[in-house]
Coordinates of N, CA, C and O and ligand atoms in Angstrom, one line a residue:
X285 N 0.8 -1.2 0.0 CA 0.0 0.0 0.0 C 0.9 1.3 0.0 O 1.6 1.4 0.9
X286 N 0.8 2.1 -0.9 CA 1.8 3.3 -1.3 C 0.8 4.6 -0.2 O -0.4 4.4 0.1
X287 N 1.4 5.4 0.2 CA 1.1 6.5 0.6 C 0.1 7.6 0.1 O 0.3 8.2 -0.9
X288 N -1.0 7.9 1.1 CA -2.0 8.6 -0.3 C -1.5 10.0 0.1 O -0.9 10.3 1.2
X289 N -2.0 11.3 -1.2 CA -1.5 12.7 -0.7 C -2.0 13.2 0.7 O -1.5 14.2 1.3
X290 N -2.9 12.6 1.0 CA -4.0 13.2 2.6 C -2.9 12.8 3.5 O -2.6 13.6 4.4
X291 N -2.2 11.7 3.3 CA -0.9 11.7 4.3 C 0.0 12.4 4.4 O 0.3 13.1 5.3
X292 N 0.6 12.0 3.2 CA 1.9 13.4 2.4 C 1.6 14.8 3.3 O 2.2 15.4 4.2
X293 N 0.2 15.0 2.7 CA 0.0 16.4 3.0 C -0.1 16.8 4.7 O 0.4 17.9 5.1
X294 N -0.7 15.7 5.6 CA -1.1 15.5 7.0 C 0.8 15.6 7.7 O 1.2 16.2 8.7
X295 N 1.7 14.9 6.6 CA 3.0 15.2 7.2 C 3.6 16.1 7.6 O 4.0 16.5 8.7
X296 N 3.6 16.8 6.0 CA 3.8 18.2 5.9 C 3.5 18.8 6.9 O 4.4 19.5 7.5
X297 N 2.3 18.6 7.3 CA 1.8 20.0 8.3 C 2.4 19.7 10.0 O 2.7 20.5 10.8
X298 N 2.3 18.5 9.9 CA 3.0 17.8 11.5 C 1.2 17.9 11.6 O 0.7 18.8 12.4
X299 N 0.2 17.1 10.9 CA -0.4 16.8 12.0 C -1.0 15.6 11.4 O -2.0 15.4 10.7
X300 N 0.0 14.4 12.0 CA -0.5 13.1 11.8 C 0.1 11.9 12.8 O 1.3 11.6 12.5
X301 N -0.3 11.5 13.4 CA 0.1 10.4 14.6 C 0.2 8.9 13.6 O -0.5 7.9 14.0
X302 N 1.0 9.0 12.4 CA 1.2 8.0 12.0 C 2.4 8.2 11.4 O 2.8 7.6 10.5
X303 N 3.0 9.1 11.9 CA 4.9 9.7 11.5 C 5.6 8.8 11.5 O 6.7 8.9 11.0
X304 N 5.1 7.7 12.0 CA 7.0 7.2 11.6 C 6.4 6.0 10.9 O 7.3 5.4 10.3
X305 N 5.3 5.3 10.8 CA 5.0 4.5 9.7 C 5.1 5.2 8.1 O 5.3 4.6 7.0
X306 N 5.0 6.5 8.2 CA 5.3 7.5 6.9 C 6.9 7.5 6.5 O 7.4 7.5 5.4
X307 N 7.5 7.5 7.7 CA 8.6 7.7 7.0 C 9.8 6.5 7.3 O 11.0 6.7 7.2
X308 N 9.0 5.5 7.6 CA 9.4 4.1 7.5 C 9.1 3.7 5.8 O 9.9 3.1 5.1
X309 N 7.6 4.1 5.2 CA 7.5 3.8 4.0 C 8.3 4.6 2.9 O 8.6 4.2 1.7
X310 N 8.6 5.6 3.4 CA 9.7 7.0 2.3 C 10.7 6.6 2.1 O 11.1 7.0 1.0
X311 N 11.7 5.8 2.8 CA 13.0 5.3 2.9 C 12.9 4.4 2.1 O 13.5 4.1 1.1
X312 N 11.5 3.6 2.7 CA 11.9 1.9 1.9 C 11.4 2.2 0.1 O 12.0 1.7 -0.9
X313 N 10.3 2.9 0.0 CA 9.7 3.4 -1.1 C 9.8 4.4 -2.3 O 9.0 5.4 -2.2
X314 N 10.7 4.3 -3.7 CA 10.6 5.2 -4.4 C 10.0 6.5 -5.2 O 10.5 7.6 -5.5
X315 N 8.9 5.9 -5.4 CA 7.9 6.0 -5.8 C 6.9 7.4 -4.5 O 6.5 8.5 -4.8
X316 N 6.9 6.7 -3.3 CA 6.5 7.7 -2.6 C 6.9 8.9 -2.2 O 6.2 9.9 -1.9
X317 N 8.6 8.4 -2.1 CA 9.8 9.3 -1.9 C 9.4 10.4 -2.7 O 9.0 11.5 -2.2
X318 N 9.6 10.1 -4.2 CA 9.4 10.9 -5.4 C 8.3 12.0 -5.1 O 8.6 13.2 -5.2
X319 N 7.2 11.6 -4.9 CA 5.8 12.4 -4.6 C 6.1 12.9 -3.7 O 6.0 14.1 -3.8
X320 N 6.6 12.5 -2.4 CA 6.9 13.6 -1.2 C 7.9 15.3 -1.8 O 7.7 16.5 -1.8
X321 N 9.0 14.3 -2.4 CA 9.9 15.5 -2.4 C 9.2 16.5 -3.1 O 9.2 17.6 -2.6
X322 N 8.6 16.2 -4.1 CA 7.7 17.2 -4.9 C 6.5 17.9 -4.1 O 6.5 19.2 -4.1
X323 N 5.7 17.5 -3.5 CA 5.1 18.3 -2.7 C 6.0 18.9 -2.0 O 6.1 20.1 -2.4
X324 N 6.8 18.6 -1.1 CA 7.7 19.4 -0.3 C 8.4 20.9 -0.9 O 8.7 22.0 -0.5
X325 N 8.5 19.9 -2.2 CA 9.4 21.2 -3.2 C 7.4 22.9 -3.8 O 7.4 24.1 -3.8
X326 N 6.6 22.1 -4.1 CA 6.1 22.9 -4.1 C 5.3 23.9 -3.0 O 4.7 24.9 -3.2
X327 N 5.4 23.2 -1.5 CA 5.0 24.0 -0.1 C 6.1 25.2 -0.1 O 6.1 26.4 0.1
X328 N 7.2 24.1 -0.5 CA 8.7 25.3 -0.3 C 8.0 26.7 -1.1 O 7.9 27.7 -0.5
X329 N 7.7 26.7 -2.4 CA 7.6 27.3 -3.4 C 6.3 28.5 -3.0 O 6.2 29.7 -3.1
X330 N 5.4 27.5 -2.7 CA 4.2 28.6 -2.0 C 4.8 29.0 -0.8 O 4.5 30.2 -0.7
X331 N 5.4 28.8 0.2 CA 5.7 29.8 1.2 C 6.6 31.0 0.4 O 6.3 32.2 0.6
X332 N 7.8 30.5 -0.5 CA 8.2 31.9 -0.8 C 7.6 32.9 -1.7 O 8.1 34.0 -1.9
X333 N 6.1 32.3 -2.5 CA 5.3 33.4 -2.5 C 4.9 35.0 -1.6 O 4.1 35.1 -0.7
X334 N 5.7 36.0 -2.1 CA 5.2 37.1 -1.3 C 3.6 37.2 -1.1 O 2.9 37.0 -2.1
X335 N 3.1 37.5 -0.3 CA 1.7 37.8 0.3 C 1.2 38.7 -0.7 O 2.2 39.1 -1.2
X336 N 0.6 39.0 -1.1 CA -0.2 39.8 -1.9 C -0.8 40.6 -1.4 O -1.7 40.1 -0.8
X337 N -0.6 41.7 -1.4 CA -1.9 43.1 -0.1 C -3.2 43.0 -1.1 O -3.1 43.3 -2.3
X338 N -4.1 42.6 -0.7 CA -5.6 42.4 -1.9 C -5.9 44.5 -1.6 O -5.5 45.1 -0.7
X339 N -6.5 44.8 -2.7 CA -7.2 46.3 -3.6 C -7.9 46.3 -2.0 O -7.4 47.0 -1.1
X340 N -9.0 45.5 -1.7 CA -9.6 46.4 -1.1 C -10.0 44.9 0.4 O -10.1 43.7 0.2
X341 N -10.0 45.6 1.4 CA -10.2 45.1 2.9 C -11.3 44.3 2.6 O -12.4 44.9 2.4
X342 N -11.4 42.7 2.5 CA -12.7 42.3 2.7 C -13.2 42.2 3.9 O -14.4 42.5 4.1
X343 N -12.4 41.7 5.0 CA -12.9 41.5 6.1 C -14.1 42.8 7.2 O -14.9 42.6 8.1
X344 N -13.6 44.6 6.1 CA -14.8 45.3 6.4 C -16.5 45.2 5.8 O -17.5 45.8 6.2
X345 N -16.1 44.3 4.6 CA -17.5 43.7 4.1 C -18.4 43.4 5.2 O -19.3 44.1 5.7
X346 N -17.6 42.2 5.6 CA -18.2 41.5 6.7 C -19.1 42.3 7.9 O -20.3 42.4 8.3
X347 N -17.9 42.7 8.0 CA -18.2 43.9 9.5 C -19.4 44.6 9.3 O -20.4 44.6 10.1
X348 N -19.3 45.2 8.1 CA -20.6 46.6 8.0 C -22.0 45.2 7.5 O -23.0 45.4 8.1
X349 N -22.1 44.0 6.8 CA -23.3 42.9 7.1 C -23.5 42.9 8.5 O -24.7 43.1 8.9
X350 N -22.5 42.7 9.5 CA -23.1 42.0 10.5 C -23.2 43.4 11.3 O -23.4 43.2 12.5
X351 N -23.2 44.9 11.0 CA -23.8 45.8 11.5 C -25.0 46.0 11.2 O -25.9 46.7 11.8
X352 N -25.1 45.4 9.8 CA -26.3 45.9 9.0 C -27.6 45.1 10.0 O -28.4 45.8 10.6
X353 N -27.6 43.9 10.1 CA -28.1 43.3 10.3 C -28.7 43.8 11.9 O -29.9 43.6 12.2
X354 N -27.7 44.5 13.0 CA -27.9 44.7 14.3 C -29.0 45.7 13.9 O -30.1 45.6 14.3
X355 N -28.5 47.1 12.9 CA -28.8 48.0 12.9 C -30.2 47.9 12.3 O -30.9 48.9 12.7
X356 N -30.9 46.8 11.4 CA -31.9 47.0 11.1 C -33.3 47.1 11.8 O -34.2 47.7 11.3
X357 N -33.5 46.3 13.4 CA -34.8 46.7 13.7 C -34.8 48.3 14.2 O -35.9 48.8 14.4
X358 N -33.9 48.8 14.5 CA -33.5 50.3 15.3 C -33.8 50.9 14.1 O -34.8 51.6 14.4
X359 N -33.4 51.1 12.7 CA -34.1 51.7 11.8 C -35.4 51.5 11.9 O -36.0 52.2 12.7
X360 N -36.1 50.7 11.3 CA -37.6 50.1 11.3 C -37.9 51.2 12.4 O -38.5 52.2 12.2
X361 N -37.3 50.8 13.9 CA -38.3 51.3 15.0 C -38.3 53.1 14.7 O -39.3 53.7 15.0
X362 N -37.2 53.7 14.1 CA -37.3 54.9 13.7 C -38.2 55.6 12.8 O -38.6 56.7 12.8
X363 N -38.6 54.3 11.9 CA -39.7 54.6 10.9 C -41.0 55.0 11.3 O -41.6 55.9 10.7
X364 N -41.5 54.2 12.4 CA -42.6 54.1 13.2 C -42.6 55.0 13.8 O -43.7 55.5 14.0
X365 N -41.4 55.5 14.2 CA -41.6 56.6 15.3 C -42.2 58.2 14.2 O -43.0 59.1 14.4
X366 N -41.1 57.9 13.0 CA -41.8 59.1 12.4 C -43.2 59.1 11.9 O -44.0 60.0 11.9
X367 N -43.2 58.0 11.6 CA -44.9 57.8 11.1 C -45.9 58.6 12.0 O -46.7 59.5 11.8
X368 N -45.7 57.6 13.3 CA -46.2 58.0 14.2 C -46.4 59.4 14.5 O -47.5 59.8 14.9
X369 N -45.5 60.3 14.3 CA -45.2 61.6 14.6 C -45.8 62.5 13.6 O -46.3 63.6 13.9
X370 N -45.6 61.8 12.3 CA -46.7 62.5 11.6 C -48.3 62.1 11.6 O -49.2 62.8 11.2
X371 N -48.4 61.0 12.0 CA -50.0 60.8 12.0 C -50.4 61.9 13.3 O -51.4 62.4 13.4
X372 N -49.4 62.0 14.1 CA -50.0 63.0 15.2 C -50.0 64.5 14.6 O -50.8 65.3 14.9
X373 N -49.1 64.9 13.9 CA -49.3 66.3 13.4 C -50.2 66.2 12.3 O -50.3 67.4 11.8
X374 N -51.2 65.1 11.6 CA -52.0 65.0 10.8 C -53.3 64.9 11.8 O -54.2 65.6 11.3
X375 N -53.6 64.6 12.5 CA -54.7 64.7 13.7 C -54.6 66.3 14.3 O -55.7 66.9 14.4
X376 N -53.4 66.8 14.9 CA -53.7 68.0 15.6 C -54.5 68.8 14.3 O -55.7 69.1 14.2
X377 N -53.3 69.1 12.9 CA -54.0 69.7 12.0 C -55.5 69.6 11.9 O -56.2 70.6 12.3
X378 N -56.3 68.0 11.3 CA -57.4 68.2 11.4 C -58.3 68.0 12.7 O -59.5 67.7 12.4
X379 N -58.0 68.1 13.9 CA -58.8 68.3 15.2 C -60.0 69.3 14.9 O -61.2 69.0 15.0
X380 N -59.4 70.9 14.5 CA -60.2 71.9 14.2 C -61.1 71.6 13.4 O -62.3 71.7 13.8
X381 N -60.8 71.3 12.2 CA -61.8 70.8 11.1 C -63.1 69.6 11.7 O -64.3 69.6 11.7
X382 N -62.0 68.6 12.0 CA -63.5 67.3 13.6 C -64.1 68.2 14.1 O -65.3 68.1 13.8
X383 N -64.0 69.2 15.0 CA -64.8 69.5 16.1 C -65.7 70.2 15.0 O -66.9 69.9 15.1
X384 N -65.3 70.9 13.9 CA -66.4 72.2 13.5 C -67.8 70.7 12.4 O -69.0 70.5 12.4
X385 N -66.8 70.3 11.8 CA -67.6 69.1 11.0 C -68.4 68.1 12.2 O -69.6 68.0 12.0
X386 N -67.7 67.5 13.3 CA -68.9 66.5 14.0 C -70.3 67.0 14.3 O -71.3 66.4 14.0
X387 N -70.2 68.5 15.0 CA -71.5 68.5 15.4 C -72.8 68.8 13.8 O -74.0 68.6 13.8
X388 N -72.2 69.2 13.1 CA -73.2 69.1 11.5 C -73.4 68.1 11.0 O -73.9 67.9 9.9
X389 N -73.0 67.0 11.9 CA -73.3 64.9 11.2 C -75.5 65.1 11.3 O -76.4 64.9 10.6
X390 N -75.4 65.7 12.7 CA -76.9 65.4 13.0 C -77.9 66.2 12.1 O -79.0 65.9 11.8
X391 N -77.3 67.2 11.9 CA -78.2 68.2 11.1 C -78.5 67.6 10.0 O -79.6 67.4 9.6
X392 N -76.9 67.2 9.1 CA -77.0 66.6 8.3 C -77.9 65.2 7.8 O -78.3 64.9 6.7
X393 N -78.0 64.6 8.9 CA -78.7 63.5 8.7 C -80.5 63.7 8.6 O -81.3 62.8 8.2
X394 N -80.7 65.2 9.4 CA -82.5 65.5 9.0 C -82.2 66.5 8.1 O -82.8 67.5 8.7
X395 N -81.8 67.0 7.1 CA -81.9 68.2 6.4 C -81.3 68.0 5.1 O -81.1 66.9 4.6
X396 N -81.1 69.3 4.6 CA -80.9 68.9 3.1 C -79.4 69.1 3.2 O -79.1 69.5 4.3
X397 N -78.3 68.9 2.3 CA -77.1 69.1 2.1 C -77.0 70.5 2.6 O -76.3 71.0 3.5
X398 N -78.1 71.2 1.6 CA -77.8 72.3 1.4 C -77.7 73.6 2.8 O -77.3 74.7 3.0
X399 N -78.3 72.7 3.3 CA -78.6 73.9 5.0 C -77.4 73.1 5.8 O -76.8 73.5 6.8
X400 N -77.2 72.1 5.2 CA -76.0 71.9 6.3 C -74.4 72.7 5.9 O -73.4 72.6 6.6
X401 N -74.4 73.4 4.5 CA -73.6 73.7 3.9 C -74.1 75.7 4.7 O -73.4 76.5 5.1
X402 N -75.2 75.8 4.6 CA -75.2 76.9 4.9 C -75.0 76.9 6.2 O -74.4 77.9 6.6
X403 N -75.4 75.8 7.6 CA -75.2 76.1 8.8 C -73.9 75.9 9.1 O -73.5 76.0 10.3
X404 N -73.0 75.4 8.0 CA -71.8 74.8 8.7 C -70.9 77.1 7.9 O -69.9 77.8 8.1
X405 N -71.9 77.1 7.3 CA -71.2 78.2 6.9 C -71.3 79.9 8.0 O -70.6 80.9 8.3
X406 N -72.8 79.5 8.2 CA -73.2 80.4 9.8 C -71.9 80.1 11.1 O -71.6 81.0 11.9
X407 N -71.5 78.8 11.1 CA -70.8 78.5 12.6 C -69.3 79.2 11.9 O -68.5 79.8 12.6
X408 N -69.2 79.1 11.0 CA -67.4 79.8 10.0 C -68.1 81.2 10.4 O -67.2 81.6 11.1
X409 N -68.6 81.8 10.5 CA -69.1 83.0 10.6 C -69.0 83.5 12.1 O -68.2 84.3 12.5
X410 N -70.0 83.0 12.9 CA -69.8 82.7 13.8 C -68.2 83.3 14.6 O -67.9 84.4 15.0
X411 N -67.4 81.7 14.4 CA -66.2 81.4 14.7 C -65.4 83.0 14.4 O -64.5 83.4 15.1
X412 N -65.7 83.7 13.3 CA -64.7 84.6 12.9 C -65.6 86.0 13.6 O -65.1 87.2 13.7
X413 N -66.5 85.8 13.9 CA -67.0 86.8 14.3 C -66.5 87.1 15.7 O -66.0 88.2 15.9
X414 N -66.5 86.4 16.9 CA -66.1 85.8 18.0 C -64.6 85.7 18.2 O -64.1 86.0 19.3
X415 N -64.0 85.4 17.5 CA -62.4 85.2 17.7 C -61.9 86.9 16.9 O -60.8 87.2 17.2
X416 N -62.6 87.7 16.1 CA -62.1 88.9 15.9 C -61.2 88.8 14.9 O -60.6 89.8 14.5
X417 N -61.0 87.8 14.3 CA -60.3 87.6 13.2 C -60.6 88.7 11.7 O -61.6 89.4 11.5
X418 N -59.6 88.6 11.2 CA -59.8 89.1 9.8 C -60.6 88.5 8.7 O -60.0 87.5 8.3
X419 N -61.8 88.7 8.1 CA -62.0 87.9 7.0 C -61.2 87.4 6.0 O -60.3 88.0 5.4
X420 N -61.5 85.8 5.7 CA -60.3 85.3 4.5 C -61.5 85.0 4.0 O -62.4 84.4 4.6
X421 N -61.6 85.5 2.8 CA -62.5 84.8 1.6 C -62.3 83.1 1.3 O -61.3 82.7 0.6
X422 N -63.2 82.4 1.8 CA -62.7 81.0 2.0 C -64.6 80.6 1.8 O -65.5 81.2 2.3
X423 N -64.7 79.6 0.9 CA -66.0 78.6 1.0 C -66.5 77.4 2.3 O -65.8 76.9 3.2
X424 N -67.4 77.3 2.2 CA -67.5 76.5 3.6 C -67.3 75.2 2.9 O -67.2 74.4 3.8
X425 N -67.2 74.5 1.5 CA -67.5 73.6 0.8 C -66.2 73.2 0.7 O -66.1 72.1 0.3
X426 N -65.0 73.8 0.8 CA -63.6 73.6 0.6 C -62.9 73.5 1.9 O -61.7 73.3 2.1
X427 N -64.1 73.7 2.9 CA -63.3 73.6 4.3 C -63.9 71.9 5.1 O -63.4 71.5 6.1
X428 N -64.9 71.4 4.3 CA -65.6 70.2 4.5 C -64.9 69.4 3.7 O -64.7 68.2 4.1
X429 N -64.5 69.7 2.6 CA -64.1 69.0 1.5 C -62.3 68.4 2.4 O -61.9 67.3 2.3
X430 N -61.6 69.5 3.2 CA -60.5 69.4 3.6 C -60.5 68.5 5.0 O -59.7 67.5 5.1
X431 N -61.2 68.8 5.9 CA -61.6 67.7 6.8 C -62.0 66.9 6.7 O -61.8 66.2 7.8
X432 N -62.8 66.1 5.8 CA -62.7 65.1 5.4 C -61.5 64.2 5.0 O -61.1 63.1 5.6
X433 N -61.1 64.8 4.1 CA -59.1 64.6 3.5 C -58.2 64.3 4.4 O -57.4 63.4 4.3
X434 N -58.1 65.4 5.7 CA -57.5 65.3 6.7 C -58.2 63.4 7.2 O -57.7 62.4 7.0
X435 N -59.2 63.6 7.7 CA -59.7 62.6 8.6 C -59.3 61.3 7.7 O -58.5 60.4 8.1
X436 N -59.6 61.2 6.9 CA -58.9 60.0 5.7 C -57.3 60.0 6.3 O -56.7 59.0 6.7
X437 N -56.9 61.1 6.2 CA -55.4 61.0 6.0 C -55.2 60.3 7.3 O -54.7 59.2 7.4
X438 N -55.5 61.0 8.3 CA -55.8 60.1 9.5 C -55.7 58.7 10.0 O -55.2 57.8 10.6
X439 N -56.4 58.9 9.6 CA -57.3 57.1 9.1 C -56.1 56.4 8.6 O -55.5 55.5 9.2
X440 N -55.8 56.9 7.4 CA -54.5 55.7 6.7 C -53.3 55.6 7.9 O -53.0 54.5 8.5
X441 N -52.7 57.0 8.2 CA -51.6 56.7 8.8 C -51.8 55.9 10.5 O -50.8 55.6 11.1
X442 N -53.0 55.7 11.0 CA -53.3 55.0 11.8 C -53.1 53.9 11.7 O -52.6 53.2 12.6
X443 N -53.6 53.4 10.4 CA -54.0 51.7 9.8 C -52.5 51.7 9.4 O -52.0 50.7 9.9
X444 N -51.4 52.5 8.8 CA -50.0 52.1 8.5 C -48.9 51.4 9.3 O -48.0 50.5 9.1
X445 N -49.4 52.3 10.4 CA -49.1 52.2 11.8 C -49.0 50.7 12.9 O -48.3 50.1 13.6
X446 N -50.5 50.7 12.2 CA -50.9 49.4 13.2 C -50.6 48.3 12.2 O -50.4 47.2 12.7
X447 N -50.5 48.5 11.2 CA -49.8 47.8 10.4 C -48.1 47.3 10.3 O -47.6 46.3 9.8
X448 N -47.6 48.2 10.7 CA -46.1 48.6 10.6 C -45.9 47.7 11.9 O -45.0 46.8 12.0
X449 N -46.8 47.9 13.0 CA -46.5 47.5 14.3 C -46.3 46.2 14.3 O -45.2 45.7 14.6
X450 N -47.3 45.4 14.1 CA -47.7 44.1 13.7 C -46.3 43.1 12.7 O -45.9 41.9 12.9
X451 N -46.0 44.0 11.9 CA -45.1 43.5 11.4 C -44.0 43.6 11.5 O -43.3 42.9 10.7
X452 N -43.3 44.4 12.6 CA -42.0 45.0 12.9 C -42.7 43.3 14.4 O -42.2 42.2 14.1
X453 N -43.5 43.4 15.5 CA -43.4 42.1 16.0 C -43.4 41.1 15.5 O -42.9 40.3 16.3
X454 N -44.0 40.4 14.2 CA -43.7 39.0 13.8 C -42.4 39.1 13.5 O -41.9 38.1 13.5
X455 N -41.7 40.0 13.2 CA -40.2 40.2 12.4 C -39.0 40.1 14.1 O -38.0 39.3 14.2
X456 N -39.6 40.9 15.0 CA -38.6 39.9 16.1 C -38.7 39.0 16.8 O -37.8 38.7 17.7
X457 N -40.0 38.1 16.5 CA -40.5 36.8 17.5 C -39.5 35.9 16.4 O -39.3 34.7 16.5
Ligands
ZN508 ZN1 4.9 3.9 -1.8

């Protein structure tokens, strides 16, 4: 039985607890002799290869993945937080527009559109009459039209939210 390279090579390195059956076979064997010196001669050859400096650092690949990976639910949670932040400055905005629009639901529901367009246009009157304000030439149909919009907009970033939430927790269970 001749020597296979997994030996040869196991020699080479000093890590093999069959050393001197190895080199009981090298003495007595030509053939294997041959194949050793030749590996030997080409280990020789690769160590005196100079090192090569590689273009560019892989090992910061690595580094900035396995930051990536720490760093991603702390983004996510940043996302949420702005969401959040704007769905609340989308609520304060339309607060004003809710209070003046809720109480015209009931009118609305015994009357015609059209008196609820005119009483929601008496309380804009009202409101500016009472607060001392300056007239702004403004419709009452563009100010119903916008609280609405608002309250939708509301609405979504709530549902985004509770959405976002839900899935940022199955994402760290
Ligand atoms: Zn042999």
């Amino acid at each position: 039985m001749h020597l296979t390279d997994e030996q040869l090579n196991e020699y080479l390195d000093n890590e093999t607890n069959e050393r001197e059956q190895i080199e009981l076979h090298l003495h007595s064997c030509n053939e294997c002799n041959a194949r050793f010196s030749d590996l030997q001669n080409l280990f020789l050859e690769l160590d005196s290869l100079p090192d090569l400096q590689l273009t560019r650092d892989l090992s910061t690949r690595f580094a900035t993945k396995g930051q990536l990976t720490l760093q991603l639910p702390h983004w996510l949670t940043l996302t949420v937080f702005a969401q959040a932040a704007l769905a609340l400055i989308a609520l304060i905005i339309s607060i004003p527009f809710i209070t003046t629009y809720i109480p015209q639901i009931d009118v609305a529901s015994l009357t015609s559109p059209l008196f609820e367009i005119q009483s929601l246009w008496n309380t804009w009157l009202d409101s500016l009459s009472t607060l001392q304000l300056p007239t702004i030439p403004e419709l009452p149909i563009p100010v119903l039209e916008m609280s609405s919009l608002l309250l939708a907009l509301a609405g979504i970033f709530v549902i985004w939210i509770f959405g976002n939430g839900l899935l940022l927790r199955n994402q760290i269970r």
